[in-house]
Amino acid sequence: MLADLHCHTTFSDGVLSPAELVAAAALCGLGQIAITDHDTVGGCAAALKASREEKNALKVFAGIELSIEAGEDEVHLLGLAIDHEDKVLNDYLAVLREDRLNRTGKIIDLLKKLGYPLDEKDIMLLSPGVEALGRPHMAAALVAKGYFPNQQEVFDKLLYNGGPAYISHLKPSLAEAIKLVHDAGGLAVIAHPHAIKEQQALKEAASLGLDALEVYYPRHTPEQVAHYLDVARQLGLKASGGSDFHGIQGKYPPRLGCYTVSTQILNLW
Ligand code: AMP
Ligand code: FE
Ligand code: FE
Ligand code: ZN
């Protein structure tokens, strides 16, 4: 059976609602998916309910994707098979989301100065139900306003890390994030490790109790997959994999089910 252990929904920057994501996963024959929205577990309950309605033919794991404070660099940590009702985790995520909201206001101010006036309403109307506001929502609004032909151009010109309209947001340390995930009963997994400039972070994460590396990722070349398998082995970590499905036009993968791993990869059931 096939799995995709990294998927986003409309609760963060995905395009499908949790129920739509589950329906799409069932339709393409996946055996497991993990819901890994940025800084929110809000979509997990609806996805779990939808999977019960599919008579549990598809196993849904509750999860999270946390951005880690690492100076100029950004490390993403997945929590897989967490208890999405864990109170400490939920309270902490609420603080992160409040900060994302404040940051959105600051980015809107910068955009205005740069000649791209935008209203918070423009963003919210395009992304109803979003809990964790992020740069992709702002990029979508700038495209809808007609300033840019697609989201990637917005990132390339304005919103890239360190870009003219970039402002950071509150992020836990690696140690805090791994503890949050473990205390919520989940596995801590470093997402898309190729994107980390300071690869030393992998060793540090392993020493903090990291469980796995996301070795299988659509943007990893076969050489990178081999490399990260080797790194995982050396650091005593498991290998995980997922497509980072958002459903955003022009962002790979175009459809759920394009990039999968075995359901046995982490022995999650
Ligand atoms: P945020 O958490 O609000 O800072 O937004 C981070 C999200 O923006 C990531 O998960 C990606 O989906 C997207 N993103 C970040 N940098 C880029 C980039 N250079 N090009 C395209 N998308 C990006
Ligand atoms: Fe994202
Ligand atoms: Fe990520
Ligand atoms: Zn992701």
CSV table of C-alpha atoms in Angstrom, one decimal, residues 105-118 142 147 158 164-165 167:
chain,number,residue,atom,x,y,z
A,105,GLY,CA,-0.1,43.3,8.9
A,106,LYS,CA,3.6,44.2,8.8
A,107,ILE,CA,4.1,42.6,5.4
A,108,ILE,CA,1.0,44.5,4.1
A,109,ASP,CA,2.7,47.7,5.2
A,110,LEU,CA,5.9,46.8,3.4
A,111,LEU,CA,4.0,45.8,0.3
A,112,LYS,CA,2.2,49.2,0.2
A,113,LYS,CA,5.6,51.0,0.4
A,114,LEU,CA,6.9,48.8,-2.4
A,115,GLY,CA,3.9,49.8,-4.6
A,116,TYR,CA,1.7,46.8,-4.2
A,117,PRO,CA,-1.2,48.0,-2.0
A,118,LEU,CA,-3.2,45.1,-0.5
A,142,LEU,CA,-1.1,39.7,-5.1
A,147,TYR,CA,0.3,42.4,-9.9
A,158,LEU,CA,9.3,40.0,-3.0
A,164,PRO,CA,12.1,43.1,0.2
A,165,ALA,CA,8.7,42.2,1.6
A,167,ILE,CA,9.3,39.4,7.6
